[in-house]
Amino acid sequence: MQVVILPSSESIGDYAADVILRGVAERPSTGHMNTGHMNYVLGVATGSSPLPIYEALERRWVPELAAISAFALDEYVGLPYSHPESYHSVIDREVTTRLRLDPSKVHVPDGFADDPVAACLAYETAIQDAGGIDLQILGIGGSGHIGFNEPTSSFSSRTRIKTLTPETRRDNARFFSSPDEVPLHCMTQGLGTILDARKVLLVATGEKKAAAVARAVEGPLTSMCPGSALQLHPDATVLLDEAAAAELTLTDYYRFVFDNRPEWQR
Ligand code: GLP
């Protein structure tokens, strides 16, 4: 993994926006080698960590952004789409509207489907049909989860129903009027689905994330820290502020690598 430590969440947003805008600009000339699909496909995440990325993309909006497709990582099960905290609503507010995307090209797992198992399969198929995800944005939960892949998630899992841990439900209670209102179940892209993205950008800020970040980046590969699965990804970058980087041990080396990165990586 490439670890990049930046001074603020604004600079993290700008750094990520650079990478995304570069990818979008390159797409028309390269296309997908195997499928011929031309649209850039962005994997989007909810939570507060990625918000500076969407803000930066909104500020630096270019018409090419309107043509991209987007796939969200996860959704609560049983929350109506119109609930303000359903990820359908959050993605609509924070991503589709800000980036002026075509709503018909923005996909969120269907946690309100009559047949959730079929909906999970259909989500995997839709990602494949779009040509796969070019860049997946990720946050990380205190439990080390990415998407809603809670500890013990299989590294080869695909989109499926999971039960949220009490810790995640407590963390997310801030978005609901009472902790009991937080759904018990969710639908999430699997770790295998996430590992299939061509590029991954994980964003974490603040001291509350320091332990999970250290386990994901420098700890052993373990389903007890689902974020550690990213060590298997060939092109994963972790964007951190100083507080989120505080428990890493190779910080000096990460800074050295970043300061001496070759011209083509800048
Ligand atoms: C939720 C989301 C995750 C996100 C996590 C952390 O559980 N399903 O995708 O990474 O929250 O959120 P935050 O960035 O607000 O700390």
CSV table of C-alpha atoms and ligand atoms in Angstrom, one decimal:
chain,number,residue,atom,x,y,z
A,1,MET,CA,0.0,0.0,0.0
A,2,GLN,CA,1.1,3.5,-0.6
A,3,VAL,CA,0.6,5.7,2.5
A,4,VAL,CA,0.3,9.4,2.0
A,5,ILE,CA,0.2,11.7,5.0
A,6,LEU,CA,-1.3,15.1,4.3
A,7,PRO,CA,-1.9,18.1,6.6
A,8,SER,CA,-5.7,18.3,6.5
A,9,SER,CA,-8.9,16.7,5.3
A,10,GLU,CA,-9.1,19.5,2.6
A,11,SER,CA,-5.7,18.5,1.2
A,12,ILE,CA,-6.8,14.8,1.3
A,13,GLY,CA,-9.9,15.8,-0.7
A,14,ASP,CA,-7.8,17.7,-3.2
A,15,TYR,CA,-5.3,14.9,-3.6
A,16,ALA,CA,-8.1,12.3,-4.2
A,17,ALA,CA,-9.9,14.6,-6.6
A,18,ASP,CA,-6.6,15.0,-8.6
A,19,VAL,CA,-6.4,11.2,-9.0
A,20,ILE,CA,-10.0,10.9,-10.0
A,21,LEU,CA,-10.0,13.7,-12.4
A,22,ARG,CA,-6.8,12.4,-14.0
A,23,GLY,CA,-8.5,9.0,-14.4
A,24,VAL,CA,-11.7,10.5,-15.9
A,25,ALA,CA,-9.6,12.6,-18.3
A,26,GLU,CA,-7.6,9.5,-19.4
A,27,ARG,CA,-10.6,7.3,-19.9
A,28,PRO,CA,-11.7,8.4,-23.4
A,29,SER,CA,-8.3,7.5,-24.9
A,30,THR,CA,-7.8,4.2,-23.1
A,31,GLY,CA,-11.2,2.7,-22.5
A,32,HIS,CA,-11.4,-0.7,-20.8
A,33,MET,CA,-9.0,-3.0,-22.5
A,34,ASN,CA,-11.1,-6.1,-22.2
A,35,THR,CA,-14.7,-4.9,-22.4
A,36,GLY,CA,-14.7,-1.8,-24.6
A,37,HIS,CA,-16.8,0.1,-22.1
A,38,MET,CA,-15.8,3.7,-22.1
A,39,ASN,CA,-17.4,5.3,-19.1
A,40,TYR,CA,-15.3,5.8,-16.0
A,41,VAL,CA,-16.7,3.9,-13.1
A,42,LEU,CA,-16.3,5.4,-9.6
A,43,GLY,CA,-16.9,3.4,-6.5
A,44,VAL,CA,-18.3,5.8,-3.9
A,45,ALA,CA,-18.5,5.5,-0.1
A,46,THR,CA,-20.7,7.1,2.5
A,47,GLY,CA,-19.5,8.3,6.0
A,48,SER,CA,-17.9,11.6,6.8
A,49,SER,CA,-14.3,10.7,5.7
A,50,PRO,CA,-14.9,10.9,1.9
A,51,LEU,CA,-17.0,14.1,2.0
A,52,PRO,CA,-13.9,16.4,1.3
A,53,ILE,CA,-13.4,14.4,-1.9
A,54,TYR,CA,-16.9,15.1,-3.1
A,55,GLU,CA,-16.5,18.8,-2.1
A,56,ALA,CA,-13.3,19.0,-4.0
A,57,LEU,CA,-14.8,17.4,-7.1
A,58,GLU,CA,-17.8,19.8,-6.8
A,59,ARG,CA,-15.4,22.8,-6.7
A,60,ARG,CA,-13.4,21.5,-9.6
A,61,TRP,CA,-16.2,20.1,-11.6
A,62,VAL,CA,-15.6,19.4,-15.3
A,63,PRO,CA,-18.2,18.3,-17.8
A,64,GLU,CA,-16.6,14.9,-18.2
A,65,LEU,CA,-17.7,14.0,-14.7
A,66,ALA,CA,-21.3,14.1,-15.8
A,67,ALA,CA,-20.7,11.0,-17.9
A,68,ILE,CA,-19.3,8.7,-15.2
A,69,SER,CA,-21.1,5.9,-13.6
A,70,ALA,CA,-21.0,5.3,-9.8
A,71,PHE,CA,-21.5,2.3,-7.6
A,72,ALA,CA,-22.0,2.7,-3.8
A,73,LEU,CA,-20.4,0.2,-1.4
A,74,ASP,CA,-23.3,-0.6,0.8
A,75,GLU,CA,-26.8,0.1,2.1
A,76,TYR,CA,-28.9,-0.6,5.2
A,77,VAL,CA,-31.5,-3.4,4.9
A,78,GLY,CA,-35.1,-2.4,5.5
A,79,LEU,CA,-34.7,1.4,5.5
A,80,PRO,CA,-37.0,3.0,2.9
A,81,TYR,CA,-35.0,4.7,0.0
A,82,SER,CA,-36.5,8.0,1.1
A,83,HIS,CA,-35.3,7.8,4.7
A,84,PRO,CA,-32.7,10.7,5.0
A,85,GLU,CA,-30.1,8.2,6.3
A,86,SER,CA,-30.6,5.5,3.7
A,87,TYR,CA,-27.4,5.4,1.6
A,88,HIS,CA,-29.7,5.9,-1.4
A,89,SER,CA,-30.5,9.4,0.1
A,90,VAL,CA,-26.9,10.1,1.3
A,91,ILE,CA,-25.4,9.2,-2.1
A,92,ASP,CA,-28.0,11.3,-3.9
A,93,ARG,CA,-27.3,14.3,-1.7
A,94,GLU,CA,-23.5,14.1,-1.4
A,95,VAL,CA,-22.5,12.5,-4.7
A,96,THR,CA,-25.2,12.6,-7.4
A,97,THR,CA,-26.2,16.2,-6.8
A,98,ARG,CA,-22.8,17.7,-6.0
A,99,LEU,CA,-21.1,16.0,-9.0
A,100,ARG,CA,-24.1,16.5,-11.3
A,101,LEU,CA,-24.1,12.8,-12.2
A,102,ASP,CA,-26.9,11.2,-14.3
A,103,PRO,CA,-29.0,9.5,-11.6
A,104,SER,CA,-29.7,6.5,-13.9
A,105,LYS,CA,-25.9,5.8,-13.8
A,106,VAL,CA,-25.6,5.9,-10.0
A,107,HIS,CA,-26.2,2.6,-8.3
A,108,VAL,CA,-26.7,1.7,-4.6
A,109,PRO,CA,-27.4,-1.8,-3.3
A,110,ASP,CA,-31.1,-2.4,-3.0
A,111,GLY,CA,-31.6,-2.9,0.7
A,112,PHE,CA,-35.3,-2.6,0.4
A,113,ALA,CA,-35.7,-5.4,-2.2
A,114,ASP,CA,-38.3,-8.1,-1.8
A,115,ASP,CA,-35.6,-10.7,-2.6
A,116,PRO,CA,-32.4,-9.4,-1.1
A,117,VAL,CA,-30.3,-12.4,-2.2
A,118,ALA,CA,-31.3,-11.8,-5.8
A,119,ALA,CA,-30.6,-8.1,-5.3
A,120,CYS,CA,-27.0,-8.8,-4.1
A,121,LEU,CA,-26.4,-11.0,-7.2
A,122,ALA,CA,-27.9,-8.4,-9.5
A,123,TYR,CA,-25.5,-5.8,-8.0
A,124,GLU,CA,-22.5,-7.8,-8.7
A,125,THR,CA,-23.7,-8.3,-12.3
A,126,ALA,CA,-24.4,-4.6,-12.7
A,127,ILE,CA,-20.8,-3.8,-11.7
A,128,GLN,CA,-19.4,-6.4,-14.2
A,129,ASP,CA,-21.7,-5.1,-16.9
A,130,ALA,CA,-20.4,-1.6,-16.4
A,131,GLY,CA,-16.9,-2.9,-17.0
A,132,GLY,CA,-15.8,-3.1,-13.3
A,133,ILE,CA,-14.9,-0.3,-10.9
A,134,ASP,CA,-12.0,2.0,-12.0
A,135,LEU,CA,-11.4,3.6,-8.6
A,136,GLN,CA,-13.0,2.7,-5.3
A,137,ILE,CA,-13.2,5.3,-2.5
A,138,LEU,CA,-13.2,3.8,1.0
A,139,GLY,CA,-13.4,4.9,4.5
A,140,ILE,CA,-12.6,2.6,7.5
A,141,GLY,CA,-14.7,1.9,10.6
A,142,GLY,CA,-13.4,1.7,14.1
A,143,SER,CA,-13.7,-2.1,13.9
A,144,GLY,CA,-11.5,-2.1,10.8
A,145,HIS,CA,-14.5,-2.6,8.4
A,146,ILE,CA,-14.5,-1.4,4.9
A,147,GLY,CA,-17.9,-1.0,3.3
A,148,PHE,CA,-19.9,-2.8,5.9
A,149,ASN,CA,-17.6,-5.9,5.9
A,150,GLU,CA,-17.4,-6.5,9.6
A,151,PRO,CA,-14.7,-8.5,11.3
A,152,THR,CA,-14.5,-12.2,10.1
A,153,SER,CA,-15.7,-11.2,6.6
A,154,SER,CA,-14.1,-13.5,4.0
A,155,PHE,CA,-11.4,-11.9,1.8
A,156,SER,CA,-13.2,-13.4,-1.2
A,157,SER,CA,-16.7,-12.4,-0.2
A,158,ARG,CA,-19.1,-10.8,-2.8
A,159,THR,CA,-22.1,-8.4,-2.3
A,160,ARG,CA,-24.2,-10.0,0.4
A,161,ILE,CA,-26.3,-9.4,3.6
A,162,LYS,CA,-24.3,-8.8,6.8
A,163,THR,CA,-25.3,-8.2,10.4
A,164,LEU,CA,-23.8,-5.0,11.8
A,165,THR,CA,-21.7,-5.2,15.0
A,166,PRO,CA,-22.9,-3.4,18.1
A,167,GLU,CA,-19.8,-1.1,17.7
A,168,THR,CA,-20.8,-0.1,14.2
A,169,ARG,CA,-24.4,0.5,15.3
A,170,ARG,CA,-23.2,2.6,18.2
A,171,ASP,CA,-20.9,4.6,15.8
A,172,ASN,CA,-23.7,5.2,13.3
A,173,ALA,CA,-26.4,6.0,15.9
A,174,ARG,CA,-25.3,9.7,15.6
A,175,PHE,CA,-27.2,9.8,12.3
A,176,PHE,CA,-30.5,8.5,13.8
A,177,SER,CA,-32.8,9.8,16.5
A,178,SER,CA,-32.2,6.7,18.7
A,179,PRO,CA,-29.6,3.9,18.7
A,180,ASP,CA,-32.4,1.3,18.3
A,181,GLU,CA,-33.3,3.0,15.0
A,182,VAL,CA,-30.0,1.8,13.4
A,183,PRO,CA,-30.9,-1.2,11.2
A,184,LEU,CA,-29.4,-4.6,12.3
A,185,HIS,CA,-28.6,-5.7,8.8
A,186,CYS,CA,-26.9,-4.2,5.7
A,187,MET,CA,-26.1,-5.1,2.2
A,188,THR,CA,-22.4,-4.6,1.2
A,189,GLN,CA,-20.0,-5.2,-1.6
A,190,GLY,CA,-17.7,-8.0,-0.4
A,191,LEU,CA,-14.0,-7.8,0.2
A,192,GLY,CA,-13.6,-9.8,-3.1
A,193,THR,CA,-15.7,-7.2,-4.9
A,194,ILE,CA,-13.6,-4.3,-3.5
A,195,LEU,CA,-10.3,-6.1,-4.3
A,196,ASP,CA,-11.5,-6.3,-8.0
A,197,ALA,CA,-11.5,-2.5,-8.3
A,198,ARG,CA,-8.6,-1.4,-10.5
A,199,LYS,CA,-7.5,1.3,-8.0
A,200,VAL,CA,-8.4,1.8,-4.3
A,201,LEU,CA,-8.2,5.0,-2.3
A,202,LEU,CA,-8.8,4.7,1.4
A,203,VAL,CA,-9.3,7.9,3.4
A,204,ALA,CA,-9.1,8.3,7.2
A,205,THR,CA,-8.8,11.3,9.4
A,206,GLY,CA,-8.7,11.8,13.1
A,207,GLU,CA,-7.3,10.0,16.1
A,208,LYS,CA,-10.3,7.6,16.4
A,209,LYS,CA,-9.1,5.9,13.2
A,210,ALA,CA,-5.4,5.6,14.1
A,211,ALA,CA,-5.7,2.0,15.6
A,212,ALA,CA,-7.8,0.7,12.7
A,213,VAL,CA,-5.5,2.3,10.1
A,214,ALA,CA,-2.4,0.8,11.8
A,215,ARG,CA,-3.9,-2.7,11.9
A,216,ALA,CA,-5.1,-2.4,8.2
A,217,VAL,CA,-1.7,-1.1,6.9
A,218,GLU,CA,0.9,-2.7,9.1
A,219,GLY,CA,-0.9,-5.5,10.9
A,220,PRO,CA,-1.2,-9.1,9.7
A,221,LEU,CA,-3.7,-10.1,7.0
A,222,THR,CA,-6.7,-11.1,9.1
A,223,SER,CA,-10.4,-11.2,8.7
A,224,MET,CA,-10.5,-9.7,12.2
A,225,CYS,CA,-9.4,-6.4,10.4
A,226,PRO,CA,-11.2,-6.5,7.1
A,227,GLY,CA,-9.2,-3.4,5.9
A,228,SER,CA,-6.0,-5.5,6.0
A,229,ALA,CA,-7.4,-7.2,2.8
A,230,LEU,CA,-6.2,-4.2,1.0
A,231,GLN,CA,-2.6,-5.4,1.4
A,232,LEU,CA,-3.5,-7.9,-1.3
A,233,HIS,CA,-4.5,-5.1,-3.7
A,234,PRO,CA,-1.9,-4.1,-6.3
A,235,ASP,CA,-2.8,-0.4,-6.4
A,236,ALA,CA,-4.1,0.8,-3.0
A,237,THR,CA,-3.4,4.2,-1.6
A,238,VAL,CA,-4.1,5.3,1.9
A,239,LEU,CA,-4.7,9.0,2.5
A,240,LEU,CA,-4.3,10.1,6.1
A,241,ASP,CA,-4.0,13.1,8.2
A,242,GLU,CA,-1.4,13.2,11.0
A,243,ALA,CA,-3.8,12.0,13.7
A,244,ALA,CA,-5.0,9.0,11.7
A,245,ALA,CA,-1.3,8.1,10.9
A,246,ALA,CA,-0.3,8.4,14.6
A,247,GLU,CA,-0.1,4.6,15.3
A,248,LEU,CA,1.9,3.6,12.2
A,249,THR,CA,5.5,2.7,12.8
A,250,LEU,CA,7.0,3.3,9.3
A,251,THR,CA,5.8,6.9,9.0
A,252,ASP,CA,9.3,8.3,8.2
A,253,TYR,CA,9.6,5.8,5.4
A,254,TYR,CA,6.1,6.7,4.0
A,255,ARG,CA,7.1,10.4,3.9
A,256,PHE,CA,10.5,9.5,2.3
A,257,VAL,CA,8.7,7.5,-0.4
A,258,PHE,CA,6.2,10.3,-1.0
A,259,ASP,CA,8.9,13.0,-1.2
A,260,ASN,CA,10.9,11.0,-3.6
A,261,ARG,CA,8.1,9.7,-5.8
A,262,PRO,CA,9.0,9.6,-9.5
A,263,GLU,CA,7.7,12.4,-11.8
A,264,TRP,CA,5.0,10.2,-13.4
A,265,GLN,CA,3.5,9.5,-10.0
A,266,ARG,CA,3.0,13.2,-9.1
B,1,GLP,C1,-20.0,3.4,7.7
B,1,GLP,C2,-19.8,3.0,6.2
B,1,GLP,C3,-18.4,2.8,5.8
B,1,GLP,C4,-17.5,4.0,6.4
B,1,GLP,C5,-17.7,4.0,7.9
B,1,GLP,C6,-16.8,5.1,8.5
B,1,GLP,O1,-20.0,2.3,8.5
B,1,GLP,N1,-20.6,1.9,5.8
B,1,GLP,O2,-18.2,2.7,4.4
B,1,GLP,O3,-16.2,3.8,6.0
B,1,GLP,O4,-19.0,4.3,8.2
B,1,GLP,O5,-17.5,6.3,8.5
B,1,GLP,P1,-16.8,7.7,8.8
B,1,GLP,O6,-16.0,8.1,7.7
B,1,GLP,O7,-18.0,8.7,9.0
B,1,GLP,O8,-16.0,7.5,10.1
